[in-house]
Short mmCIF file of C-alpha atoms in Angstrom, two decimals:
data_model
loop_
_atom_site.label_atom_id
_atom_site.label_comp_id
_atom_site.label_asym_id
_atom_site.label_seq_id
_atom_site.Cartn_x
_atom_site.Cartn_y
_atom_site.Cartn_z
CA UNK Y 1 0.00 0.00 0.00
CA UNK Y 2 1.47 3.06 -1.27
CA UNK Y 3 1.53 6.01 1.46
CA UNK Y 4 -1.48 8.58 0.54
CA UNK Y 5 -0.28 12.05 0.82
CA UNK Y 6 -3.09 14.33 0.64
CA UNK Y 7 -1.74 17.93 0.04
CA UNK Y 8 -3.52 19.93 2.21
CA UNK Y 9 -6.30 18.24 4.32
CA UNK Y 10 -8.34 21.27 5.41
CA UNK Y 11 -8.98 21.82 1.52
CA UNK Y 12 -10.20 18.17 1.22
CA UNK Y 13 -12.77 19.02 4.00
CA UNK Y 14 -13.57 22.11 1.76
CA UNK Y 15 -13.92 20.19 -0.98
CA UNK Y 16 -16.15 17.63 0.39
CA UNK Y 17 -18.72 20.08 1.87
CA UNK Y 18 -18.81 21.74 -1.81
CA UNK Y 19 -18.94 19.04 -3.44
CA UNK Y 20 -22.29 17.87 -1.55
CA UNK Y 21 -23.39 21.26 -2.06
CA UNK Y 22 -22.73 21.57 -5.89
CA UNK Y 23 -24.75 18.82 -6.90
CA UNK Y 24 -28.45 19.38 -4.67
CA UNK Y 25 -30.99 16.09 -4.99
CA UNK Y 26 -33.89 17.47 -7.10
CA UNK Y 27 -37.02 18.36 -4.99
CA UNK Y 28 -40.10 16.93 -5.69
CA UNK Y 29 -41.92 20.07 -5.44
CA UNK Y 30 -39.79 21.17 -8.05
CA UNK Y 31 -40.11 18.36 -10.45
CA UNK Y 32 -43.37 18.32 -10.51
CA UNK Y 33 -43.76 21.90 -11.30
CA UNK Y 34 -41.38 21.47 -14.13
CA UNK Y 35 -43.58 18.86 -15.74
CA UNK Y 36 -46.79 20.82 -14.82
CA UNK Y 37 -45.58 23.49 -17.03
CA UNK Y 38 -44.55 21.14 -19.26
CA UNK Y 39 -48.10 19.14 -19.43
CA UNK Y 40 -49.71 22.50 -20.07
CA UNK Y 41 -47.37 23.36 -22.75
CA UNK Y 42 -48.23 20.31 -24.46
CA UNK Y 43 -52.32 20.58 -24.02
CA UNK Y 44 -51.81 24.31 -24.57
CA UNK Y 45 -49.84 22.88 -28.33
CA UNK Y 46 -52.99 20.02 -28.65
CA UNK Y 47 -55.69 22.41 -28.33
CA UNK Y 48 -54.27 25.13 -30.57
CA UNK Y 49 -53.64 23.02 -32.93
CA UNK Y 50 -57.23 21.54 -32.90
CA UNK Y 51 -58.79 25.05 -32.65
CA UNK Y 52 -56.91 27.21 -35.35
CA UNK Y 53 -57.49 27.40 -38.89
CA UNK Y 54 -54.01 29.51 -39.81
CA UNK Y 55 -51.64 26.95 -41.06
CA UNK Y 56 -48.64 28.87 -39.79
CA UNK Y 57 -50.27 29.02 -36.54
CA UNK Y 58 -50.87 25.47 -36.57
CA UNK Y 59 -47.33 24.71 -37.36
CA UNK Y 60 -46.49 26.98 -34.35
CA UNK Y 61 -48.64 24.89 -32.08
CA UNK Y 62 -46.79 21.79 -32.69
CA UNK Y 63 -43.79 23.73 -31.73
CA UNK Y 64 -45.35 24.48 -28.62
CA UNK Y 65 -46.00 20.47 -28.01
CA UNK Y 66 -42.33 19.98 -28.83
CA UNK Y 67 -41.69 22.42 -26.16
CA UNK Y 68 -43.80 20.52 -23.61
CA UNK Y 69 -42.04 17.16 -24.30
CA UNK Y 70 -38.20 18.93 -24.38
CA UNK Y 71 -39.15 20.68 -20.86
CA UNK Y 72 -40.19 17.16 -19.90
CA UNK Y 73 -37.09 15.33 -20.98
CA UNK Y 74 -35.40 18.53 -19.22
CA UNK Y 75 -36.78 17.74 -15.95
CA UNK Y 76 -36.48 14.06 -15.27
CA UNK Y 77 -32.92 14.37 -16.31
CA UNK Y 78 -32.70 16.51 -13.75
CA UNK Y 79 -34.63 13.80 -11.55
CA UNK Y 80 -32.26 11.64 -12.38
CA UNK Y 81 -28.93 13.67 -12.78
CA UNK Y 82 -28.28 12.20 -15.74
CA UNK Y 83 -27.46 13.67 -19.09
CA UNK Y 84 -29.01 12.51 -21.38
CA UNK Y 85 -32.18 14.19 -21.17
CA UNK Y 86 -30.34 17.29 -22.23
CA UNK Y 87 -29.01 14.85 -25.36
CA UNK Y 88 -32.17 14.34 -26.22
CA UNK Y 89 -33.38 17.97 -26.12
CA UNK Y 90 -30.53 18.41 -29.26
CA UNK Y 91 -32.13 16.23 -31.43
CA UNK Y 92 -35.41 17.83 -30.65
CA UNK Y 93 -34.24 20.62 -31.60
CA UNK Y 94 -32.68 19.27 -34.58
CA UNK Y 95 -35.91 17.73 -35.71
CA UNK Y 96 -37.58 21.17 -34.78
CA UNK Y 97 -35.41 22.89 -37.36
CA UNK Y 98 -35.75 20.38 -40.09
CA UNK Y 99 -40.01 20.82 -39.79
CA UNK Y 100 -40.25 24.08 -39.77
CA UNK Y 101 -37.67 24.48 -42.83
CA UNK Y 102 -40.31 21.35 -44.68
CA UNK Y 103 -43.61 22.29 -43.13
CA UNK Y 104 -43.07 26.23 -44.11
CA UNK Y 105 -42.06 25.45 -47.43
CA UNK Y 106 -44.97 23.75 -48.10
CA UNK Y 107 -47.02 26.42 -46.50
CA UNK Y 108 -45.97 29.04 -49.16
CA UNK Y 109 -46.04 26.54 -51.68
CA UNK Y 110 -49.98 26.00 -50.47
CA UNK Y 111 -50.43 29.76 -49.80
CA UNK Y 112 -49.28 30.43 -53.36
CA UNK Y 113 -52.04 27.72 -54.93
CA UNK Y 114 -55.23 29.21 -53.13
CA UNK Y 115 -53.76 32.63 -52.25
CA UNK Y 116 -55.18 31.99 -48.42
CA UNK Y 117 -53.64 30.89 -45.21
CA UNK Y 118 -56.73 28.87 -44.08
CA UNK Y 119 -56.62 25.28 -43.81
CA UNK Y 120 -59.82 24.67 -44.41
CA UNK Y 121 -59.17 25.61 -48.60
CA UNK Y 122 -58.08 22.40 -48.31
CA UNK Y 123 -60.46 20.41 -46.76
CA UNK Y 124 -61.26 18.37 -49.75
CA UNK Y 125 -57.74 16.33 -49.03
CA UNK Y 126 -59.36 14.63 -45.76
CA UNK Y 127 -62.20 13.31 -47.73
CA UNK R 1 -51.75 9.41 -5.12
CA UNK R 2 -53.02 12.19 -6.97
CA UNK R 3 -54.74 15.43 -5.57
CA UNK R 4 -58.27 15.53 -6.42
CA UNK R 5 -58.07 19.38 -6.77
CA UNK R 6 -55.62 19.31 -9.55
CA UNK R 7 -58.78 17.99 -11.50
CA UNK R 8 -60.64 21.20 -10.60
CA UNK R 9 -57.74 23.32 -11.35
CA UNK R 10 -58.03 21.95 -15.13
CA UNK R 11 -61.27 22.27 -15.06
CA UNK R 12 -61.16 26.19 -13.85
CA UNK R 13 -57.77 26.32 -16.79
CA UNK R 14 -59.99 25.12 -19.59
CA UNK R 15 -63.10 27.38 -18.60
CA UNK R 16 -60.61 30.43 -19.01
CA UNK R 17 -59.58 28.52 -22.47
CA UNK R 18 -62.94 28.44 -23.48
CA UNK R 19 -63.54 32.09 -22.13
CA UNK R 20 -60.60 33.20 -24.39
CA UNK R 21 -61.39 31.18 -27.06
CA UNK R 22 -64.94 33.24 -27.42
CA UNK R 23 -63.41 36.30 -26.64
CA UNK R 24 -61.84 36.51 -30.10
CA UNK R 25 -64.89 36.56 -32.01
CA UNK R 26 -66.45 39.65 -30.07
CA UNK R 27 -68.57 42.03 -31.15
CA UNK R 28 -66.65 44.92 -30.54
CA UNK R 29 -62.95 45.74 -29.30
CA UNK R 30 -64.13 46.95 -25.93
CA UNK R 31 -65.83 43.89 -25.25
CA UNK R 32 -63.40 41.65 -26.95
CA UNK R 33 -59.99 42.87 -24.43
CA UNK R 34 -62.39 42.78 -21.21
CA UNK R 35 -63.59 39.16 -22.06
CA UNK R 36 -59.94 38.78 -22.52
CA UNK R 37 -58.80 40.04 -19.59
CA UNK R 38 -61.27 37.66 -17.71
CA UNK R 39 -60.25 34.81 -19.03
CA UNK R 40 -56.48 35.26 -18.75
CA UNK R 41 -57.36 35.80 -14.55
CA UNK R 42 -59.24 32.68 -14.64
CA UNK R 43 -56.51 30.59 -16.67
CA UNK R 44 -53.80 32.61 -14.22
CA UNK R 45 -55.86 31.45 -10.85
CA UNK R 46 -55.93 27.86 -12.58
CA UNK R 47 -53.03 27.48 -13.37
CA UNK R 48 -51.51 28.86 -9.91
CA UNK R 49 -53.90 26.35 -8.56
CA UNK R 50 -51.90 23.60 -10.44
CA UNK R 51 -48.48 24.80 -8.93
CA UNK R 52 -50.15 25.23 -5.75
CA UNK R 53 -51.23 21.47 -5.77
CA UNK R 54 -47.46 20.15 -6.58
CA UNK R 55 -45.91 22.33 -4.18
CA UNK R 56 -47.70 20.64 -1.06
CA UNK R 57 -44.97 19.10 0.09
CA UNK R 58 -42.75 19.42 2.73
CA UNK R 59 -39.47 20.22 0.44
CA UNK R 60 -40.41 23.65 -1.21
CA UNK R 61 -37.17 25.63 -2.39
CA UNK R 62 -36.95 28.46 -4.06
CA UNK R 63 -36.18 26.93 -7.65
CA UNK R 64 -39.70 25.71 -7.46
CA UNK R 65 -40.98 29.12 -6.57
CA UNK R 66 -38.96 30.28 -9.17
CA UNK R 67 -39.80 27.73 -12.12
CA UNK R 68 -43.42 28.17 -10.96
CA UNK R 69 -43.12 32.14 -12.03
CA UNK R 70 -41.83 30.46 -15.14
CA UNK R 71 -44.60 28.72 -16.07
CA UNK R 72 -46.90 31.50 -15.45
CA UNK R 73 -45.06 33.67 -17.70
CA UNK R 74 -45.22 30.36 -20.40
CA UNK R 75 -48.92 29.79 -19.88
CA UNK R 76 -49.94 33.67 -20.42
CA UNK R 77 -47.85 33.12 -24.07
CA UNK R 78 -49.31 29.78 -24.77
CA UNK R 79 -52.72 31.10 -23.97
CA UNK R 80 -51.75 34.24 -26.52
CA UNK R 81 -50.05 32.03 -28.88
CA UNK R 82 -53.60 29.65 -29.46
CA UNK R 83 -55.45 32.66 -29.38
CA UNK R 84 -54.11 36.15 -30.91
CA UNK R 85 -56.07 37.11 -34.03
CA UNK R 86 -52.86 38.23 -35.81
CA UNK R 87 -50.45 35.19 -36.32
CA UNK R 88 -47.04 37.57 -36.36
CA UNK R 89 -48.10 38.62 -32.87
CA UNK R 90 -48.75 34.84 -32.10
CA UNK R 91 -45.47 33.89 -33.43
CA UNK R 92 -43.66 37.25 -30.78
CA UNK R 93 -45.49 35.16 -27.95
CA UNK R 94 -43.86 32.28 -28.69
CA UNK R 95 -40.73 33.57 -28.29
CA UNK R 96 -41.39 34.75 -24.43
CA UNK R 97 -42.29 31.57 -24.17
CA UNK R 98 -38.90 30.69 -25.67
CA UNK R 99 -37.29 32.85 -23.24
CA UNK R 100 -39.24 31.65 -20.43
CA UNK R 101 -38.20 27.98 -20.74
CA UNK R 102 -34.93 28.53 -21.62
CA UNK R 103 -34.86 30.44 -17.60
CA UNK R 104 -36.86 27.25 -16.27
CA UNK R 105 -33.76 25.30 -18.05
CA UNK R 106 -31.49 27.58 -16.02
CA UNK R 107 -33.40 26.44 -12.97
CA UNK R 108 -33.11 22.58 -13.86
CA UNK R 109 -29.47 22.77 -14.09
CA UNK R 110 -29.34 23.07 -18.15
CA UNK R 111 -27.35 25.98 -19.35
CA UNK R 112 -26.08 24.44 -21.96
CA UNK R 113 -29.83 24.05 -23.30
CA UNK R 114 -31.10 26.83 -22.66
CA UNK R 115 -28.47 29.37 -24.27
CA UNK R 116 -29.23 26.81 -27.36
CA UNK R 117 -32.67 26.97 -26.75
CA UNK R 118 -32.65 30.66 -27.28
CA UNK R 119 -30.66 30.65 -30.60
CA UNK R 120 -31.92 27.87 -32.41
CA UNK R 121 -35.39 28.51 -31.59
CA UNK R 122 -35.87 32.22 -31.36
CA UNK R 123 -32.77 33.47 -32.87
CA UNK R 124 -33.69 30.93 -36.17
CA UNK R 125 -36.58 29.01 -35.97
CA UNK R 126 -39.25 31.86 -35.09
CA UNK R 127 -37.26 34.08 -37.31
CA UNK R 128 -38.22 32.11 -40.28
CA UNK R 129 -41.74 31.74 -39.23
CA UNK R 130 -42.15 35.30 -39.10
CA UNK R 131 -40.30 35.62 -42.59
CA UNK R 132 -43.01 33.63 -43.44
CA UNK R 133 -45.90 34.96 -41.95
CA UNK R 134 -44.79 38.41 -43.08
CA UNK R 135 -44.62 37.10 -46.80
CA UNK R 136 -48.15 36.17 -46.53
CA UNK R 137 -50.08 38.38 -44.66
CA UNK R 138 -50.90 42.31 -45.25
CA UNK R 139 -53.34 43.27 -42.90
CA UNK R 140 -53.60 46.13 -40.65
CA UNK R 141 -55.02 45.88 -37.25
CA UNK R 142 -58.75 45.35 -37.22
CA UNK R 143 -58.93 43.59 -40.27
CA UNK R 144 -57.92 40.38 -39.36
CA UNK R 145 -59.20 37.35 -41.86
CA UNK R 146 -62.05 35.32 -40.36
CA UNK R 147 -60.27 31.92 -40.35
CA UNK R 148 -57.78 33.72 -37.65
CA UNK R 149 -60.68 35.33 -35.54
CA UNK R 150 -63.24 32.37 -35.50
CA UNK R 151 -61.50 29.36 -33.89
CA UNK R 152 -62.79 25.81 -34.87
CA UNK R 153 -64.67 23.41 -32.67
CA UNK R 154 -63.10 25.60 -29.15
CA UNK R 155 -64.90 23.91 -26.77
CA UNK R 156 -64.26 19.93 -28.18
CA UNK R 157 -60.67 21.26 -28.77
CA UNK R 158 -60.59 22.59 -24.26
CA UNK R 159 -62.45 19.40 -23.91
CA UNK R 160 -59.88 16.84 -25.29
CA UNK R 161 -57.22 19.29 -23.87
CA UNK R 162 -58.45 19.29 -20.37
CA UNK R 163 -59.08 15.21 -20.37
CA UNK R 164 -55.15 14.98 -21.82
CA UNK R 165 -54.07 17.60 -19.06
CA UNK R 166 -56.09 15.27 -16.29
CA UNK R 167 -54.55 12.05 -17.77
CA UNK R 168 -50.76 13.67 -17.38
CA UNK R 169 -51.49 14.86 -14.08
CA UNK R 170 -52.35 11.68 -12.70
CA UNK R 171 -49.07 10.37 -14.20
CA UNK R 172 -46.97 13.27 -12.77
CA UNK R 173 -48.57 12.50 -9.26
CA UNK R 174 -48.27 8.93 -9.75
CA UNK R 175 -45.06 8.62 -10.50
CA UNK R 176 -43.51 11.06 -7.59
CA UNK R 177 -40.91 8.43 -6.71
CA UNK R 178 -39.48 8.94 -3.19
CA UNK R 179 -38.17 5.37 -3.24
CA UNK R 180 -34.43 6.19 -3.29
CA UNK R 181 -32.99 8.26 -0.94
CA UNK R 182 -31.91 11.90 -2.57
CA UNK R 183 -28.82 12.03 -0.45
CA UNK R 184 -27.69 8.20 -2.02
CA UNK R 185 -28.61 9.68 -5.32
CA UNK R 186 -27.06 12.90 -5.22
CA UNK R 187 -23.78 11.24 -4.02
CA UNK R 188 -23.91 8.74 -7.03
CA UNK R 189 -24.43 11.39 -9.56
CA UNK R 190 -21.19 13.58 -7.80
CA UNK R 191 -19.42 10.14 -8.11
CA UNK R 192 -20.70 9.69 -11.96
CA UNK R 193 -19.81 13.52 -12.48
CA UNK R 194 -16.32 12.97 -11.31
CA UNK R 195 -15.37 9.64 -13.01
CA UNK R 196 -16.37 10.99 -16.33
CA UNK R 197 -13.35 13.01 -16.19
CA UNK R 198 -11.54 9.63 -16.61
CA UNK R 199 -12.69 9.62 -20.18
CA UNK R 200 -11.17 13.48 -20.51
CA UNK R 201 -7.52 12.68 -19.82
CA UNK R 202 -6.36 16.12 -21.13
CA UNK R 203 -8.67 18.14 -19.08
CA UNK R 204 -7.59 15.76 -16.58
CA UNK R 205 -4.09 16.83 -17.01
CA UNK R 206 -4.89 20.29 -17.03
CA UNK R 207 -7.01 20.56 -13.77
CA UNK R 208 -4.10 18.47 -12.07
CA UNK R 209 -1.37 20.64 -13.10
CA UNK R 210 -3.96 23.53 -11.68
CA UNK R 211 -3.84 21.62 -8.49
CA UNK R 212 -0.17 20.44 -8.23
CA UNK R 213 2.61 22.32 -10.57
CA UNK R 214 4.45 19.83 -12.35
CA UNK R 215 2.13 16.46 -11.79
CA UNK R 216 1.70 13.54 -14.58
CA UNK R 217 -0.86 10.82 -14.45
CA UNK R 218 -0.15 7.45 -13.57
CA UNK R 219 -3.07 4.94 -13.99
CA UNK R 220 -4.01 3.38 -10.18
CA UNK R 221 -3.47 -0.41 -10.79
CA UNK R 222 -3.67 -0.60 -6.31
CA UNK R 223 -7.52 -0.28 -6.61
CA UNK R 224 -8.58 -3.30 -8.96
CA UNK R 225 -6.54 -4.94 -11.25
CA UNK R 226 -7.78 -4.05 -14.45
CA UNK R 227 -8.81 -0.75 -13.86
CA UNK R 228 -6.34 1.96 -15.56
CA UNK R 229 -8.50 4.76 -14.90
CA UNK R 230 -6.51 7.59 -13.35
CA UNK R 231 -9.56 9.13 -11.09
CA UNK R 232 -10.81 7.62 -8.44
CA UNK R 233 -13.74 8.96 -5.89
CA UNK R 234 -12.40 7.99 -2.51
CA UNK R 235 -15.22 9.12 0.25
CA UNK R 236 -17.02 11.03 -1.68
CA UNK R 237 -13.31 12.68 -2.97
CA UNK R 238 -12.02 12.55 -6.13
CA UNK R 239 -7.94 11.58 -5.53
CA UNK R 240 -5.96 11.63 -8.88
CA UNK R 241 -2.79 8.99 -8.71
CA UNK R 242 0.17 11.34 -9.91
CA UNK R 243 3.75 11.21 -10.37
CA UNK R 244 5.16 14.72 -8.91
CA UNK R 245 8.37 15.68 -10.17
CA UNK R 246 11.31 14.09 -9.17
CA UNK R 247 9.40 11.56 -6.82
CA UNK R 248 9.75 7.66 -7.74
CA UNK R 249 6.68 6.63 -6.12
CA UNK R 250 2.88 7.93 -7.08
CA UNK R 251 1.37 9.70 -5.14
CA UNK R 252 -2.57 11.13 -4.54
CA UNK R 253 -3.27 14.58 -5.23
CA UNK R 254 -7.37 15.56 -4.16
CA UNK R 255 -8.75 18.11 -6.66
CA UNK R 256 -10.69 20.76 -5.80
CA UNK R 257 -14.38 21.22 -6.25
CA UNK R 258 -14.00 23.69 -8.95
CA UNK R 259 -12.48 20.66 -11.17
CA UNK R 260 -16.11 19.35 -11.60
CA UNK R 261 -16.76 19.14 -15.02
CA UNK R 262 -19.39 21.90 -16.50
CA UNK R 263 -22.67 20.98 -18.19
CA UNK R 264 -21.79 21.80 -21.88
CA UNK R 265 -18.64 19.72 -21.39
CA UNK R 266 -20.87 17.06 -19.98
CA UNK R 267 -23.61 17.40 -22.40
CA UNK R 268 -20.82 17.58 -25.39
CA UNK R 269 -19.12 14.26 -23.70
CA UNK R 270 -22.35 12.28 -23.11
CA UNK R 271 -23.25 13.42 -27.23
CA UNK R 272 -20.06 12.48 -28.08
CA UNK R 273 -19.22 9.55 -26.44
CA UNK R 274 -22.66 7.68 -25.76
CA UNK R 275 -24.81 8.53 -28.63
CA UNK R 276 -22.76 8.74 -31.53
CA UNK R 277 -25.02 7.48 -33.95
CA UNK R 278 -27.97 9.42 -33.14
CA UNK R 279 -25.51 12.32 -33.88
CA UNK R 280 -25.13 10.99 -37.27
CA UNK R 281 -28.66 10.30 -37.48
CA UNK R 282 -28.95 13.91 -36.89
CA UNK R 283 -26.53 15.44 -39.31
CA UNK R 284 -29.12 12.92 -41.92
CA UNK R 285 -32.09 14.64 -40.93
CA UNK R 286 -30.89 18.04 -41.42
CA UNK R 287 -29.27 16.94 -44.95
CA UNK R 288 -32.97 15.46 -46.00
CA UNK R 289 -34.76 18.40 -45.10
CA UNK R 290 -32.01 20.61 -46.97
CA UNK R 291 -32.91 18.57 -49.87
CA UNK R 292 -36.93 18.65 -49.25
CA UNK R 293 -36.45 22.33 -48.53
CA UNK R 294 -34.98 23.25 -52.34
CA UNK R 295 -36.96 20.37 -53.93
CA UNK R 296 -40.51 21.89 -52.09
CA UNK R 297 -38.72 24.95 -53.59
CA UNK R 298 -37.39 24.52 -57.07
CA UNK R 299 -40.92 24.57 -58.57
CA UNK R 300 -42.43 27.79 -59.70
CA UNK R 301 -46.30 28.00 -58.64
CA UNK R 302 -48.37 31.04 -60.05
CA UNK R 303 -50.78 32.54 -58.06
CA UNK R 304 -54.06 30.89 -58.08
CA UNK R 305 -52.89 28.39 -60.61
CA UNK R 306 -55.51 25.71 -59.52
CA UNK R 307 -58.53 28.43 -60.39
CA UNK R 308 -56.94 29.00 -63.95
CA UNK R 309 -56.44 25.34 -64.18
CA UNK R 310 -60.01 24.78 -62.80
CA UNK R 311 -61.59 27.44 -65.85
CA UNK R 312 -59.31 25.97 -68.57
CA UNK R 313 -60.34 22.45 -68.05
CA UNK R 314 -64.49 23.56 -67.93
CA UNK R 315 -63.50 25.19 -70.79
CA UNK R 316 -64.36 23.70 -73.94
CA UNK R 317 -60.32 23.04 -74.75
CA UNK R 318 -58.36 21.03 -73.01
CA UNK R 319 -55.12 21.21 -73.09
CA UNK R 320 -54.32 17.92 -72.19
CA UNK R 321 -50.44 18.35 -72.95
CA UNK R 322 -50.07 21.83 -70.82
CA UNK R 323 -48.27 19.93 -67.79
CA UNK R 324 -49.73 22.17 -65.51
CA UNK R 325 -50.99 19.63 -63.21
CA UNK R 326 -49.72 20.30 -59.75
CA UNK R 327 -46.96 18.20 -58.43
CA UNK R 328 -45.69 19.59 -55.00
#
């Protein structure tokens, strides 16, 4: 067994009181207020994008669902100290970008056709 | 065990949904803002009922107090966002609720996200959406088209929203774990936390020549055999197994809490290092909707182009050969 020499051992004590205080156990209280917000982010996402007839603004709702579910994925990883939550946020993000670029494409594209924003000029497609 | 009055608090949120929902198709402007004004009190009281519900317990900090101002500023932009006649002023909502989340991200430890947050979703994202909306609308205030005043089916839409925010309540309540013991868990993650800097051996290096001038890394072979890791947490202390100059032997130096590794470097590491391929998988997605993106855009459509092609083909000539039929 080798000898341990620790350097200085009043800054190990240091260091082990900050260290417990660096990382703080998530409270419950405020998990569950993250995913509260979260949950209403989602509904408030669901029922905007049952509701509105704007296309854009449809398109913006389910950007407000994908903020429910990355707040979500945000909060347990915090539950669970644990990265990858955060990971996952990036590639919601990434798939974020890559809808609006697709979905607002085709919005001008449809905008162009019938010269409205409404959805419901093309309400013949669902039947 | 779920609190029966977080049922009544949705059911008090999606009467002020409802309440805003009607308020857009008013009568007058006078009657349309104080309807709205109602209704964002009654969604506000809701939804403070909500927080008020989680934040029973015994363990209330002020990071809850603080992510529950948060959420009211998200909610008040949500409830905008599903409900502003004028879509650019929908879209400016969503950004403070950009800017809200990104500060509950703060509060959950995220930095990392939340800076990103901010420029990839208002600094781009929204950006183009406004582009957008811009391109398409000209209206002046007042004149706002019908098919943004008059929402469709509002009170199935609160109905189904209200059920869904009941159904994810009872999960949120239901799934409160208290099983493990924080303190356990919060000592694990410190111990995770500190190990990864095993798989960083020049930060490693760095932080140890911080803490002792001089130092190299020598792998600890004394703690198991196979193990050439050069960190090791030792009661809760991380002791690095180093060679200081001109010794023979190794000795232990103890870094110092500032040594922890940040949360971009452990966000970066954990992207890096653990999910590789969905990184990849990534960089694919963004290609394929580069490639949708010019291919959605490479075809010129006129204006009205299915009315013209609508009158041609009534019309007693058909063109059959005009290749005007609409391939998007």
């Amino acid at each position: 067994m080798l000898p341990l020499i620790s350097t200085n051992m009043t800054a190990a004590a240091a260091c082990a009181s900050s260290c417990l205080a660096q990382i703080m156990p998530a409270g419950q209280a405020q998990i569950q207020v993250a995913l509260t917000i979260s949950a209403l982010l989602f509904t408030c996402g669901l029922v905007g994008f049952m509701s509105r007839r704007n296309m854009i603004v449809m398109f913006l709702c389910t950007e407000l669902m994908f903020q429910g579910a990355a707040l979500a994925f945000i909060a347990f990883g915090r539950q669970h100290m644990d990265t990858s939550g955060q990971v996952f946020v990036i590639f919601i993000l990434t798939v974020a970008a890559a809808e609006a670029a697709l979905a607002l494409g085709l919005v001008v594209l449809l905008y162009r056709r019938r010269a409205t924003l409404s959805a419901e000029a093309w309400g013949e497609l669902g039947e | 065990m779920v609190p029966t009055d977080f049922y009544a608090a949705c059911a008090v949120c999606a009467l002020g949904f409802i309440m805003l929902m009607r308020a857009s198709s008013g009568e007058s402007i006078q009657a349309r803002s104080r309807l709205k004004t109602a209704a964002v009190v009654v969604i506000l009281g809701g939804v403070g009922w909500l927080f008020a519900t989680c934040m029973r317990n015994d363990d209330l900090d002020a990071s809850a107090i603080l992510l529950a101002a948060s959420g009211f500023v998200s909610v008040c932009g949500a409830a905008q966002v599903l409900s502003h006649p004028r879509p650019l002023f929908a879209a400016l909502f969503f950004i403070l609720i950009i800017v809200s989340g990104a500060a509950a991200y703060i509060l959950l430890d995220a930095s990392f996200m939340a800076f990103a947050l901010v420029i990839v979703y208002a600094g781009a994202i929204l950006i183009t959406y406004m582009f957008v909306l811009m391109l398409a609308e000209h209206r002046t205030p007042g004149s706002e088209e019908a098919y943004d005043r008059f929402p469709r089916e509002p009170i199935i839409a609160v109905l189904i929203g209200s059920a869904l925010l009941a159904v994810l309540g009872s999960a949120i309540f239901g799934s409160a774990e208290t099983s493990r013991d924080a303190s356990v868990q919060s000592a694990l993650a410190s111990r995770d936390d500190w190990m990864s800097l095993n798989r960083m051996p020049r930060l490693l290096q760095a932080e140890v020549s911080l803490a002792a001038p001089g130092a190299r890394l020598v792998a600890g072979e004394t703690y198991a055999k196979s193990d050439a890791s050069h960190l090791h947490v030792i009661n809760g202390q991380p002791v690095v197994r180093v060679l200081l100059p001109g010794a023979t032997q190794p000795s232990e130096v103890i870094l110092p809490a500032g040594a922890m590794i940040s949360n971009p470097r452990a966000v970066g590491l954990a992207l890096v290092e653990d999910f590789p391929v969905s990184l990849e998988l990534a960089g694919v997605i963004l290609m394929m909707a580069l490639f949708g993106a010019v291919l959605l855009a490479r075809r010129q459509v006129e204006h009205a182009e299915d009315e013209r092609r609508e009158a041609a083909r009534s019309g007693a000539t058909v063109d059959a050969g005009n290749g005007s039929g609409g391939t998007i």
